[in-house]
Structures are given as C-alpha cells and as structure tokens.
GROMACS .gro file of C-alpha atoms in nm:
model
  127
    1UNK     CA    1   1.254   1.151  -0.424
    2UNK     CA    2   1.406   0.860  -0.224
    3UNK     CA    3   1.561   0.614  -0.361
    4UNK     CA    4   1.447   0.219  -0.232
    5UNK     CA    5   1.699  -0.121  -0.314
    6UNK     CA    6   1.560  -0.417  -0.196
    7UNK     CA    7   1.798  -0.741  -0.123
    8UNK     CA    8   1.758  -1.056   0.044
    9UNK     CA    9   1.539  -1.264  -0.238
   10UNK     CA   10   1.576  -1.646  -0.333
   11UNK     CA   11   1.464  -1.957  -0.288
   12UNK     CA   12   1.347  -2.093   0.021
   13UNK     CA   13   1.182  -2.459   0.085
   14UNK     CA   14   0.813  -2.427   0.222
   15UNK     CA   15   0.842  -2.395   0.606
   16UNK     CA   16   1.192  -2.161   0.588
   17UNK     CA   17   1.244  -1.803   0.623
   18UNK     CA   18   1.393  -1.513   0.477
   19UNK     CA   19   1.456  -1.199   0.555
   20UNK     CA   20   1.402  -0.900   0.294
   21UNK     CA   21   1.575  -0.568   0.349
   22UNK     CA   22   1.457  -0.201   0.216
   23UNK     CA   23   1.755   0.048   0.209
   24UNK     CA   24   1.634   0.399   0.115
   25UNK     CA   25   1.876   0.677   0.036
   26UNK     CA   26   1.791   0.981  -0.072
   27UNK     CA   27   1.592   1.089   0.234
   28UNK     CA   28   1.516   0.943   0.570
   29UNK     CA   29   1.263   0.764   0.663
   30UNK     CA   30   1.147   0.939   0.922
   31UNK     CA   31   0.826   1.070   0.813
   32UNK     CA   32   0.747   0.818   0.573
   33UNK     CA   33   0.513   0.514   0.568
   34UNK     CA   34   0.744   0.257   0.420
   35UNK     CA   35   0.482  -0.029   0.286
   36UNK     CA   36   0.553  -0.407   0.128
   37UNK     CA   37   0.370  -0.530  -0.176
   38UNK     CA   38   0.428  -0.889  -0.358
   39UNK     CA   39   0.332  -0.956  -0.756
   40UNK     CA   40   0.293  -1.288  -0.887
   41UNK     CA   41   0.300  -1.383  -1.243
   42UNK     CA   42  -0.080  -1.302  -1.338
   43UNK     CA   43  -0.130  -1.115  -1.035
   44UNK     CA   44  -0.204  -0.762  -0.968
   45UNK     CA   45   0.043  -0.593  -0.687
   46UNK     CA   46  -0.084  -0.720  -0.327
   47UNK     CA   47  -0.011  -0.520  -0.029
   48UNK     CA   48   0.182  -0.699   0.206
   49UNK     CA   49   0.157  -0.487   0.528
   50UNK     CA   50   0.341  -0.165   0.614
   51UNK     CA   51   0.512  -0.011   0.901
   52UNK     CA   52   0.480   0.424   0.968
   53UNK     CA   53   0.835   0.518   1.091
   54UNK     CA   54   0.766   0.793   1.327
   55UNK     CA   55   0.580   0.537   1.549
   56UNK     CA   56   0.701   0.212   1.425
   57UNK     CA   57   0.329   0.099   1.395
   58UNK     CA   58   0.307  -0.198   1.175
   59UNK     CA   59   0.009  -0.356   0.996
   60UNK     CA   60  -0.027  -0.667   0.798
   61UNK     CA   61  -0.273  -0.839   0.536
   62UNK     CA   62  -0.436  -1.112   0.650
   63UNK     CA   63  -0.262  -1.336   0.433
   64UNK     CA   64   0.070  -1.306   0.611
   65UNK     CA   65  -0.054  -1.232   0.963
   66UNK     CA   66   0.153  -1.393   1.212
   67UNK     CA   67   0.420  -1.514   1.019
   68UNK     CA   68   0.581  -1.159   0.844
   69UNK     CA   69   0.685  -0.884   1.086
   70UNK     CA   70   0.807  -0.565   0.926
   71UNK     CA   71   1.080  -0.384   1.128
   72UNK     CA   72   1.287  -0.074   1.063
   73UNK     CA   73   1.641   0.042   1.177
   74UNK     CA   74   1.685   0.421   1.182
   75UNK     CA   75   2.064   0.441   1.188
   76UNK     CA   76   2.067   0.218   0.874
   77UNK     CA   77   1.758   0.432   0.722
   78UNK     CA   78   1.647   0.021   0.641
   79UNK     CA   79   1.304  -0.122   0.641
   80UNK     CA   80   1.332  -0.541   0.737
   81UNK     CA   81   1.057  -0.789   0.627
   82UNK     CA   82   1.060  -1.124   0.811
   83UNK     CA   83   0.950  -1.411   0.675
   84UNK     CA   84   0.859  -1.720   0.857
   85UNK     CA   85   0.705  -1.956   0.783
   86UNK     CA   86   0.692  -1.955   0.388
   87UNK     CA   87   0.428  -2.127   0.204
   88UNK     CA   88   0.459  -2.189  -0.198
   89UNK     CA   89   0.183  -1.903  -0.243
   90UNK     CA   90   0.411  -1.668  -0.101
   91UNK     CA   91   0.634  -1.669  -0.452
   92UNK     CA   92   0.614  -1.317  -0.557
   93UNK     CA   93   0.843  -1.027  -0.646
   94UNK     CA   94   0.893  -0.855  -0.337
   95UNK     CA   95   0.908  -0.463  -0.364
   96UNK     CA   96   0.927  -0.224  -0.082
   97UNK     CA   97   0.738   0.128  -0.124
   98UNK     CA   98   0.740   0.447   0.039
   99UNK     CA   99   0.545   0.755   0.075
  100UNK     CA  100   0.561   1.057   0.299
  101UNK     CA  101   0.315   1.023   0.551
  102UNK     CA  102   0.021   1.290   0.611
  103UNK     CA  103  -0.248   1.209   0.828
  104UNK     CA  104  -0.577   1.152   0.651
  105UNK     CA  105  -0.490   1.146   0.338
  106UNK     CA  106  -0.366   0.809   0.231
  107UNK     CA  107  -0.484   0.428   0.390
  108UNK     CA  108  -0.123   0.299   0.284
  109UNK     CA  109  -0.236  -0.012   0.175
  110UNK     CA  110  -0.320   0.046  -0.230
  111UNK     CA  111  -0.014   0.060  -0.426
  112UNK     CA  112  -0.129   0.375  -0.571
  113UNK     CA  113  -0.062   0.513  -0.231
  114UNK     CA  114   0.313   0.488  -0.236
  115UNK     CA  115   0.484   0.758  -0.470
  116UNK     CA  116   0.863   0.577  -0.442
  117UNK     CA  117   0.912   0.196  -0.570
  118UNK     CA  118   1.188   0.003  -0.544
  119UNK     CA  119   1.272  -0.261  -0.779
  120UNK     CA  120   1.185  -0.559  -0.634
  121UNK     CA  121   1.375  -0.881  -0.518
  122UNK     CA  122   1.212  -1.268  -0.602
  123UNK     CA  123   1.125  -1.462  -0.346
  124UNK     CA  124   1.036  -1.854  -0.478
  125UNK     CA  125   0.928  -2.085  -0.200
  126UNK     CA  126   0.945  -2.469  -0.309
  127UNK     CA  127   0.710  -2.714  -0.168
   0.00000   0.00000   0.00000
C-alpha cells in the first residue's frame, strides 16, 4: 500500500556518481525494509542491497560493496542510494522496493520479497 517514485537517473561517465532517491508516500517507512534492485536488458532483477528503517542497518551485494551506500531520511520518508564510483556494468534500471518488515520471515534480498515497486529510474554509465 505505499506508494515508491524513484528520481535521480542518467548518464554518468565511468568513475562518476549519482545519487538515486526513493520517496514513498502512502505510509512511512518506519517499519519497512526499503531494498534496491537493478535490471539490465537480458537480465533478471539483481538485488542491490537494502537498508531496515527502524535500525538503519544496511546491507549490500557484493557487486557494489564499497562504492553504494544506501541511506534514509525520516522527515522526508526518502530512501538515498549513493553511487560512487560507477563502472559501465552498473547500467541498469534502478527500482527501489519496499516491504513491511517481520522478523523471520523474509531475507530481503529476492525481489519476490518486496510487496511495493516503484517504477524505476535508468542509470547508463559510459566508459
């Protein structure tokens, strides 16, 4: 039932950053595990990382490790990706996701363990 817009997309030369926002409305966040997934053409959905809002616990795929950091702003009821770093494999649609968040039930890193999609922004990193 919320409601996720995500903004910040474009292109970016290899090396740059970007930063992606998540804006939920609908509900707050506060009990939610708000996660990040990427889609290339050809690709199936690939979990980014994901940040649980009542702690502000973040984790990450490998793939991004030490170059993303997911943050979240509770007044603004936003989720931030930042992207440093960029390589030309990071091209993707960038969608944020969000679920609420009961313990044991869900390892909030399958797409299929987010209930609420937004629509996705483009990111296209140039070499």
């Amino acid at each position: 039932q919320v409601q996720l817009v995500e903004s910040g997309g474009g292109l970016v030369q290899a090396g740059g950053s970007l930063r992606l926002s998540c804006a939920a409305s609908g509900r707050t966040l506060s009990n939610y595990v708000v996660g990040w997934f990427r889609q290339a053409p050809g690709k199936e959905r690939e979990f980014v990382g994901r940040i649980k809002w009542s702690l502000g616990s973040t984790y990450y795929a490998d793939s991004v490790k030490g170059r993303f950091t997911i943050s979240r702003d509770n007044a603004k009821n936003t989720v931030y990706l930042q992207m440093n770093n960029l390589k030309p494999e990071d091209t993707a649609v960038y969608y944020c996701a969000a679920q609420i968040s009961y313990s044991g039930r869900y390892d909030y890193s399958r797409a299929t363990d987010f209930g609420s999609w937004g629509q996705g922004t483009r990111v296209t990193v140039s070499s």
